[in-house]
mmCIF file of C-alpha atoms and ligand atoms in Angstrom:
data_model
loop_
_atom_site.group_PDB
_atom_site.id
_atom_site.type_symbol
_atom_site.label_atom_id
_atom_site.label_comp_id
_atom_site.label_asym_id
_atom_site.label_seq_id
_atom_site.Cartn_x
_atom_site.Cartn_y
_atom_site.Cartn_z
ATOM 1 C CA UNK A 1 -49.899 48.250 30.865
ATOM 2 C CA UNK A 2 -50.101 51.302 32.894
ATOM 3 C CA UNK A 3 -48.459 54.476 32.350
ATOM 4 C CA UNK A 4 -46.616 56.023 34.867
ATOM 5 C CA UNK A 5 -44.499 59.056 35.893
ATOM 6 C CA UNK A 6 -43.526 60.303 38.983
ATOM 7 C CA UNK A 7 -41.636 63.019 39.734
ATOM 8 C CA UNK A 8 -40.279 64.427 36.242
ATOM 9 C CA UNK A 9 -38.695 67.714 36.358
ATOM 10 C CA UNK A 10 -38.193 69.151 32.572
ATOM 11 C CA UNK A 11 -35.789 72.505 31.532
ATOM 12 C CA UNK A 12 -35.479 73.897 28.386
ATOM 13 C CA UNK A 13 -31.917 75.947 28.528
ATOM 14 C CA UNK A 14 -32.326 76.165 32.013
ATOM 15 C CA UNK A 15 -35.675 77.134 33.010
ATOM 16 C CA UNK A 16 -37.778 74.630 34.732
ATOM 17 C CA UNK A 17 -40.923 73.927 32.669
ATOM 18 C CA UNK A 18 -42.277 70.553 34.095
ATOM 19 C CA UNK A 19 -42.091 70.866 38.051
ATOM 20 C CA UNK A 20 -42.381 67.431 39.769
ATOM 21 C CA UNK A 21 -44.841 65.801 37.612
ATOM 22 C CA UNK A 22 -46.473 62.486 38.404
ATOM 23 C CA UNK A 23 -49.341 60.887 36.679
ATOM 24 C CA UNK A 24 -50.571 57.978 35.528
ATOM 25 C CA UNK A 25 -52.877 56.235 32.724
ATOM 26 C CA UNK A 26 -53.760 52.705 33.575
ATOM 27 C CA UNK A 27 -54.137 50.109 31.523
ATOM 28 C CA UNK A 28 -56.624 50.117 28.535
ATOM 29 C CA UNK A 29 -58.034 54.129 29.461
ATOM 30 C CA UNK A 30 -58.084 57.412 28.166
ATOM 31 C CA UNK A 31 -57.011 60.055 29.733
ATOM 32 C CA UNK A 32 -57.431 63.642 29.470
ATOM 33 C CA UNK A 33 -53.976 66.456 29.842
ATOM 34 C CA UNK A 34 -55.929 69.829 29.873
ATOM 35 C CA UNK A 35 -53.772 73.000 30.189
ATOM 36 C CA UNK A 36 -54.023 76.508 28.919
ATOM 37 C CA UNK A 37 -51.189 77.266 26.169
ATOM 38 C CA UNK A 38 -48.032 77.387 27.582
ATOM 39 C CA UNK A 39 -48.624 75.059 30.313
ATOM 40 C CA UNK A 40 -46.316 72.191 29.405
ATOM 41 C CA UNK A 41 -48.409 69.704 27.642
ATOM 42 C CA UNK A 42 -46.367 69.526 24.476
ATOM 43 C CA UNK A 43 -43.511 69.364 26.801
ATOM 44 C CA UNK A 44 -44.747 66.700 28.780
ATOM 45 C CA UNK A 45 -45.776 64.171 25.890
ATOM 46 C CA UNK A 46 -42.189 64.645 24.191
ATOM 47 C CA UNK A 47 -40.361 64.344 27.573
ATOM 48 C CA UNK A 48 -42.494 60.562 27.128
ATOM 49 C CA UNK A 49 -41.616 59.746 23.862
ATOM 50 C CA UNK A 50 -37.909 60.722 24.947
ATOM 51 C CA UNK A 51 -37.820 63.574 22.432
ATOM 52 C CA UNK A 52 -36.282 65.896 25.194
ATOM 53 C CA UNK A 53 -33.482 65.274 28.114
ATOM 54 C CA UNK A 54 -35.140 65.356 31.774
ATOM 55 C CA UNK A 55 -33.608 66.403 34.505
ATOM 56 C CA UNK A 56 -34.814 63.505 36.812
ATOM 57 C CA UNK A 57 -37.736 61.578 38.214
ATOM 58 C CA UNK A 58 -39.444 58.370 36.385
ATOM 59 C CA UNK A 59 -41.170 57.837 33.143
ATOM 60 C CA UNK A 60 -42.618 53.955 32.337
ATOM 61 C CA UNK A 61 -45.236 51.848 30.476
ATOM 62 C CA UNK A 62 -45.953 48.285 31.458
ATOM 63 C CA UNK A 63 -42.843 48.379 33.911
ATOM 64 C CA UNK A 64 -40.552 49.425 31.124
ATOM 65 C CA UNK A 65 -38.073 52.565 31.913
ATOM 66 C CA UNK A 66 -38.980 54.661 28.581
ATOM 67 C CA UNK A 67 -35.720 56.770 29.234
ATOM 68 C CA UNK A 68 -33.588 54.345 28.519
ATOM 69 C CA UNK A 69 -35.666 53.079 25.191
ATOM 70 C CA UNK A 70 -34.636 53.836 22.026
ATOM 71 C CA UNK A 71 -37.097 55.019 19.059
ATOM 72 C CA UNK A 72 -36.958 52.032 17.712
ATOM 73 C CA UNK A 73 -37.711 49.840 20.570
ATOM 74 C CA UNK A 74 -40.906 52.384 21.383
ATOM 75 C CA UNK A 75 -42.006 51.839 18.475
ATOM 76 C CA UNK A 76 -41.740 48.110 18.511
ATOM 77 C CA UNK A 77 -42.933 48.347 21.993
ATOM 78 C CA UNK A 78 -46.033 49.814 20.569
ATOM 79 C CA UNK A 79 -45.739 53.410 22.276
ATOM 80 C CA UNK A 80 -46.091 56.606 19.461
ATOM 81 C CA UNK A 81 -47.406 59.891 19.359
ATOM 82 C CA UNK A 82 -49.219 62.762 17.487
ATOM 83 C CA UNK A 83 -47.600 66.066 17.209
ATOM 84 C CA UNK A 84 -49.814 68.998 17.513
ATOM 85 C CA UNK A 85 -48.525 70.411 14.191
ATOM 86 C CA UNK A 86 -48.756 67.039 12.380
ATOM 87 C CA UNK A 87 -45.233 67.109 10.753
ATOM 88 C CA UNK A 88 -46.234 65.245 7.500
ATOM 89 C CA UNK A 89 -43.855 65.774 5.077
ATOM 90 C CA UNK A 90 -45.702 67.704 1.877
ATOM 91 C CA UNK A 91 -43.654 66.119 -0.881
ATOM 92 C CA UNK A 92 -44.540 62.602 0.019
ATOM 93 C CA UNK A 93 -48.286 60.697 -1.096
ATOM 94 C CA UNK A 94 -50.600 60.158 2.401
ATOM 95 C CA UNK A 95 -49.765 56.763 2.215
ATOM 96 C CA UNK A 96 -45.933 56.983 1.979
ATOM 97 C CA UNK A 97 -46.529 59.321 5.165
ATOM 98 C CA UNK A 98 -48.455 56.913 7.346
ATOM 99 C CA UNK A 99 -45.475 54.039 6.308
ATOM 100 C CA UNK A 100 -42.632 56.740 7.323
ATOM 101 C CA UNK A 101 -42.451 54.979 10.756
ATOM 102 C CA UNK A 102 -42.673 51.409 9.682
ATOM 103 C CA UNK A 103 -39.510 52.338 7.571
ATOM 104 C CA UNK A 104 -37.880 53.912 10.308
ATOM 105 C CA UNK A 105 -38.079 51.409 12.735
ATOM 106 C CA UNK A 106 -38.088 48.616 10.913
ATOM 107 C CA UNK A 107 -42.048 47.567 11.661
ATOM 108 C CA UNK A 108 -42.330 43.886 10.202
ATOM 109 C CA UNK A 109 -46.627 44.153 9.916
ATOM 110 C CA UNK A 110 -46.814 47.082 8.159
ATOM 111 C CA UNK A 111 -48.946 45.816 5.758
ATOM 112 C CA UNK A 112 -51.434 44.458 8.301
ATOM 113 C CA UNK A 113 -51.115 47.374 10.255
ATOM 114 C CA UNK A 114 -52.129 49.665 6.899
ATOM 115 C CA UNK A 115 -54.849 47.796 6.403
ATOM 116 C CA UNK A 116 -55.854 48.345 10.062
ATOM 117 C CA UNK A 117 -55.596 51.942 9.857
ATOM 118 C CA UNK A 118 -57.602 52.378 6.534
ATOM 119 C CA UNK A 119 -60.379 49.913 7.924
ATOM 120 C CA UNK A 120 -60.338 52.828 10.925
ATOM 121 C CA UNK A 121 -59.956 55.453 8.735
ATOM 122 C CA UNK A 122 -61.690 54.590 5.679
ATOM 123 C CA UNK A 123 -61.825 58.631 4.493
ATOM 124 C CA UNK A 124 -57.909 58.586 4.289
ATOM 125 C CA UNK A 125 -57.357 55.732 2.263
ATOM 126 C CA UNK A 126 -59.654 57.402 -0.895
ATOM 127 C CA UNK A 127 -56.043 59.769 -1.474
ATOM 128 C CA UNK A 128 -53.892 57.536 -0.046
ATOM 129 C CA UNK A 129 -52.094 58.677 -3.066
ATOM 130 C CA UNK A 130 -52.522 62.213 -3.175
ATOM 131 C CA UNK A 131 -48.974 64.407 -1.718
ATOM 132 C CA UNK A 132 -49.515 65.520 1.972
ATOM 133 C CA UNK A 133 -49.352 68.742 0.726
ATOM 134 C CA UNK A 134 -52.918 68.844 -0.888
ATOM 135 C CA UNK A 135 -54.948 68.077 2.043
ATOM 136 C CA UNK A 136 -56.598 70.234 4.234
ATOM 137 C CA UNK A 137 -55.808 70.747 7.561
ATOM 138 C CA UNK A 138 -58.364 68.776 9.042
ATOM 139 C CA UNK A 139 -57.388 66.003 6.381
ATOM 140 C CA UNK A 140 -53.976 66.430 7.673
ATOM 141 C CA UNK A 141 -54.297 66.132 11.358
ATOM 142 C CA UNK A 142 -56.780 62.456 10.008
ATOM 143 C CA UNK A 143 -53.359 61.153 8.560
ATOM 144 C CA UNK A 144 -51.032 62.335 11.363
ATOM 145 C CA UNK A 145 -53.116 59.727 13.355
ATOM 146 C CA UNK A 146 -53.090 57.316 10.967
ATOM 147 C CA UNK A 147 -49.290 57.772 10.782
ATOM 148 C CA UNK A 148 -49.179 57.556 15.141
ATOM 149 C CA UNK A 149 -51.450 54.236 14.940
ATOM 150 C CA UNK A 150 -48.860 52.586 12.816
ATOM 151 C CA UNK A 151 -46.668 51.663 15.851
ATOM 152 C CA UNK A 152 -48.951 53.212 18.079
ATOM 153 C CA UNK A 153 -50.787 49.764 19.607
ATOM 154 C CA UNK A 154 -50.682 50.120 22.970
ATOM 155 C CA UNK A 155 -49.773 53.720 24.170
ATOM 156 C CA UNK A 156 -51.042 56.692 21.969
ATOM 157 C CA UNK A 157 -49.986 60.233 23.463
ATOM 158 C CA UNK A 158 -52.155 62.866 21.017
ATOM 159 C CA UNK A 159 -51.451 66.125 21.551
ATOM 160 C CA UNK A 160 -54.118 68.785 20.834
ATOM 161 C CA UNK A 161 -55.746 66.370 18.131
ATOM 162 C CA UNK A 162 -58.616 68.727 17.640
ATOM 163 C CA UNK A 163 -56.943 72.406 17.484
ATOM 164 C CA UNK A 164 -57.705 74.031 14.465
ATOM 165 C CA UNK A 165 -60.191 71.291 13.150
ATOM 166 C CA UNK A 166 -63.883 71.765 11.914
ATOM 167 C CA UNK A 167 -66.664 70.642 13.777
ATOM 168 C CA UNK A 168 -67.619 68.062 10.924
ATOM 169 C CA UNK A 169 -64.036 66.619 11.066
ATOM 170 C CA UNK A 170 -64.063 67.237 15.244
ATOM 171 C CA UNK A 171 -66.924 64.615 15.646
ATOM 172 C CA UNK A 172 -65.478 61.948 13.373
ATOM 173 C CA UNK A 173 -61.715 62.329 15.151
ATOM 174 C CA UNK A 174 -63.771 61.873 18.390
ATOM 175 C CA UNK A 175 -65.411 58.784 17.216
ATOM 176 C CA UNK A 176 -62.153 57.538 15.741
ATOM 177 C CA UNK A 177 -60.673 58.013 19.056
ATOM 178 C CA UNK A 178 -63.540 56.435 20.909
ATOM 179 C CA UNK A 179 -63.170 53.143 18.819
ATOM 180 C CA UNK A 180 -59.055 53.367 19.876
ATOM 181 C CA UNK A 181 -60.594 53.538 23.412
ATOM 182 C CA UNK A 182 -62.708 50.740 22.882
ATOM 183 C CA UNK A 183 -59.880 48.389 21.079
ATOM 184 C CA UNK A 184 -57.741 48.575 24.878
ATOM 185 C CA UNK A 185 -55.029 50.976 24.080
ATOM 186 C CA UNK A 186 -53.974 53.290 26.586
ATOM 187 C CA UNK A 187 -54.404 56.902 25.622
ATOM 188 C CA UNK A 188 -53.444 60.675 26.686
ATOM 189 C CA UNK A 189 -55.355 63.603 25.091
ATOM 190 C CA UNK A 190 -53.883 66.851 25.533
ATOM 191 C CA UNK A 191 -56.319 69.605 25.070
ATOM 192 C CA UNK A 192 -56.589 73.639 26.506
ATOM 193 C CA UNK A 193 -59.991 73.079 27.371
ATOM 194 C CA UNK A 194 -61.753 69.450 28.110
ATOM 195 C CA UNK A 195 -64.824 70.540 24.929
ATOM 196 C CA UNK A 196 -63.725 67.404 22.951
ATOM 197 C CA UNK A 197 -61.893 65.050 25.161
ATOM 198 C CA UNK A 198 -64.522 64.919 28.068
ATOM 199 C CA UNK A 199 -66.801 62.287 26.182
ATOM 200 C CA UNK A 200 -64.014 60.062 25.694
ATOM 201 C CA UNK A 201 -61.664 60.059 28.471
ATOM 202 C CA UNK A 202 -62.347 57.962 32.005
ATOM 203 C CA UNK A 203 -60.496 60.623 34.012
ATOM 204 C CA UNK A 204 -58.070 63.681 33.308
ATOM 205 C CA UNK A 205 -55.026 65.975 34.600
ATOM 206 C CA UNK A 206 -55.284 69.538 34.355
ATOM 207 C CA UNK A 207 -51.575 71.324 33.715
ATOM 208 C CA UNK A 208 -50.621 74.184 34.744
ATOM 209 C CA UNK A 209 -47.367 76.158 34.784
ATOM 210 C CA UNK A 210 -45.645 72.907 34.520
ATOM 211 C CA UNK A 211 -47.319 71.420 37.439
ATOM 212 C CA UNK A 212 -49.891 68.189 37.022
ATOM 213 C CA UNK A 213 -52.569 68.003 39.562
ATOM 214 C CA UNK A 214 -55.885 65.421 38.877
ATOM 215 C CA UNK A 215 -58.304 67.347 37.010
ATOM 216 C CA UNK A 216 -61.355 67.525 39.724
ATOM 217 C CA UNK A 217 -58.604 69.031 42.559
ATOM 218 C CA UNK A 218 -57.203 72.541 42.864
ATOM 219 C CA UNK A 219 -53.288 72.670 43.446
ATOM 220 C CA UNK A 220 -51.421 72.471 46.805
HETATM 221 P P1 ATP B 301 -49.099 75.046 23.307
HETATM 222 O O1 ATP B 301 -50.453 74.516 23.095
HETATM 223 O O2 ATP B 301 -49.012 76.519 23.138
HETATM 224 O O3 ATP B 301 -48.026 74.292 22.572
HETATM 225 P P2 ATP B 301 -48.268 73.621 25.667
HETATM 226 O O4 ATP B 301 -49.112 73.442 26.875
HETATM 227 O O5 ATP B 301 -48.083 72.448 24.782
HETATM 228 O O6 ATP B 301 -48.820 74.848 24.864
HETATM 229 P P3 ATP B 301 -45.382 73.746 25.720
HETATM 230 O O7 ATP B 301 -45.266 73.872 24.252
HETATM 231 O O8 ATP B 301 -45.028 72.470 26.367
HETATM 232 O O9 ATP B 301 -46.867 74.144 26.178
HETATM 233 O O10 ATP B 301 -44.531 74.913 26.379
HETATM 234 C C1 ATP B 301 -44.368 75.008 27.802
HETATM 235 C C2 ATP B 301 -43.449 76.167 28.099
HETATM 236 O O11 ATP B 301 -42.139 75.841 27.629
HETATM 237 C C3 ATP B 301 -43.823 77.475 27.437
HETATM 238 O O12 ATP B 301 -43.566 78.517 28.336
HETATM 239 C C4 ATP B 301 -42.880 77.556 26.258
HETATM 240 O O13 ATP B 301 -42.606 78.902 25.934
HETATM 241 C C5 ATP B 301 -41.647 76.855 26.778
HETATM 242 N N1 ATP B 301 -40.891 76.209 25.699
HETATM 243 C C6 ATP B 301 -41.280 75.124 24.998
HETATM 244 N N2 ATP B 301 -40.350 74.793 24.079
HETATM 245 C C7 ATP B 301 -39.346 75.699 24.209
HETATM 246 C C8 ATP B 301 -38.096 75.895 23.571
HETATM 247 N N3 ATP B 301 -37.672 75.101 22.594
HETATM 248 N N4 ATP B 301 -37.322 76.935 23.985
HETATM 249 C C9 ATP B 301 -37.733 77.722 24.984
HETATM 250 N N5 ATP B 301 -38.887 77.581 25.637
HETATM 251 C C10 ATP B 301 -39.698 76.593 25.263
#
């Protein structure tokens, strides 16, 4: 169950922002995507999830051809993703938030897979029933994940999970994520500098301009 792209060229109203990008997360790792703001990463991780047209080149997990997969199918596929700006929706209670994609896509576990993300996340199921809207940010970006592990079983894409968080809250997202690591999914942490993700991750890209290069080489 290996992640893969080769060769993905992204525009946004006609400017090139991802130039020829190939990468890949084998099966059951973390991976790092470490890039200075602006470089693409946000880019890159919706251009997976199929949030954005490409222009060409490949994108696929465990052999599957993500462009042509619908939401729902990722989802059911067990492929999902954590916005850098958490998108909860204020109005609705923390636990209405983390079903919002079990609705959506018509998840048939979602009451095993609840119970699975409260046993990880024990903190956000004390105000499960409190509105998004009351939480901190750090609380926030806590339930964003738990909302991404929902479907998110086999391929987690997190981008920036720790901008803007507290240390306190930093080091238990880090050793939320290191459990993830441990339970075999496959994982890509976008960060603009490797301070959090270098403890977790088994190897990492480094992005820059829109270009992908392995993280220990310099580009061409
Ligand atoms: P950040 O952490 O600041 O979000 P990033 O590495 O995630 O940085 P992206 O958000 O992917 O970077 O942006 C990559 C480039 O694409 C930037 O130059 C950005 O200005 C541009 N860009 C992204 N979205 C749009 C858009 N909707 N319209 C125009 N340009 C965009």
């Amino acid at each position: 169950m290996t992640l893969e792209i080769k060769n993905l060229n992204v525009s946004i109203g006609n400017i090139p922002i991802l130039r020829d990008v190939s990468l890949s997360v084998p099966s059951g790792q973390m991976f790092g995507l470490i890039g200075h703001n602006g470089a693409g990463k946000t880019t890159l991780m919706r251009a997976i999830m199929g949030l954005l047209e490409v222009d060409g080149g490949d994108v696929s997990f465990d052999g599957n051809d993500l462009r042509k997969m619908a939401d729902h199918a990722r989802a059911k596929n067990g492929i999902s993703y954590m916005p850098e700006d958490r998108r909860l929706i204020p109005s609705l209670t923390v636990e209405e938030n983390i079903l919002m994609p079990a609705w959506t896509n018509g998840i048939t576990d979602a009451k095993e897979r609840l119970e699975w993300v409260y046993d990880l996340l024990p903190e956000i199921a004390q105000f499960r029933q409190r509105r998004a809207l009351q939480l901190s940010g750090g609380q926030q970006k806590l339930v964003s994940l738990g909302r991404a592990l929902m479907p998110g079983r086999k391929l987690l894409l997190l981008d920036e999970p720790f901008e803007g968080v507290a240390p306190v809250l930093s080091r238990r997202l880090s050793e939320v994520i290191a459990n993830l690591g441990r339970s075999g999914l496959c994982v890509l942490i976008s960060e603009s500098d490797d301070s959090h993700s270098s403890d977790l991750v088994t190897g990492s890209y480094r992005i820059e301009r829109g270009t992908v290069h392995p993280a220990d080489m310099q580009p061409a």
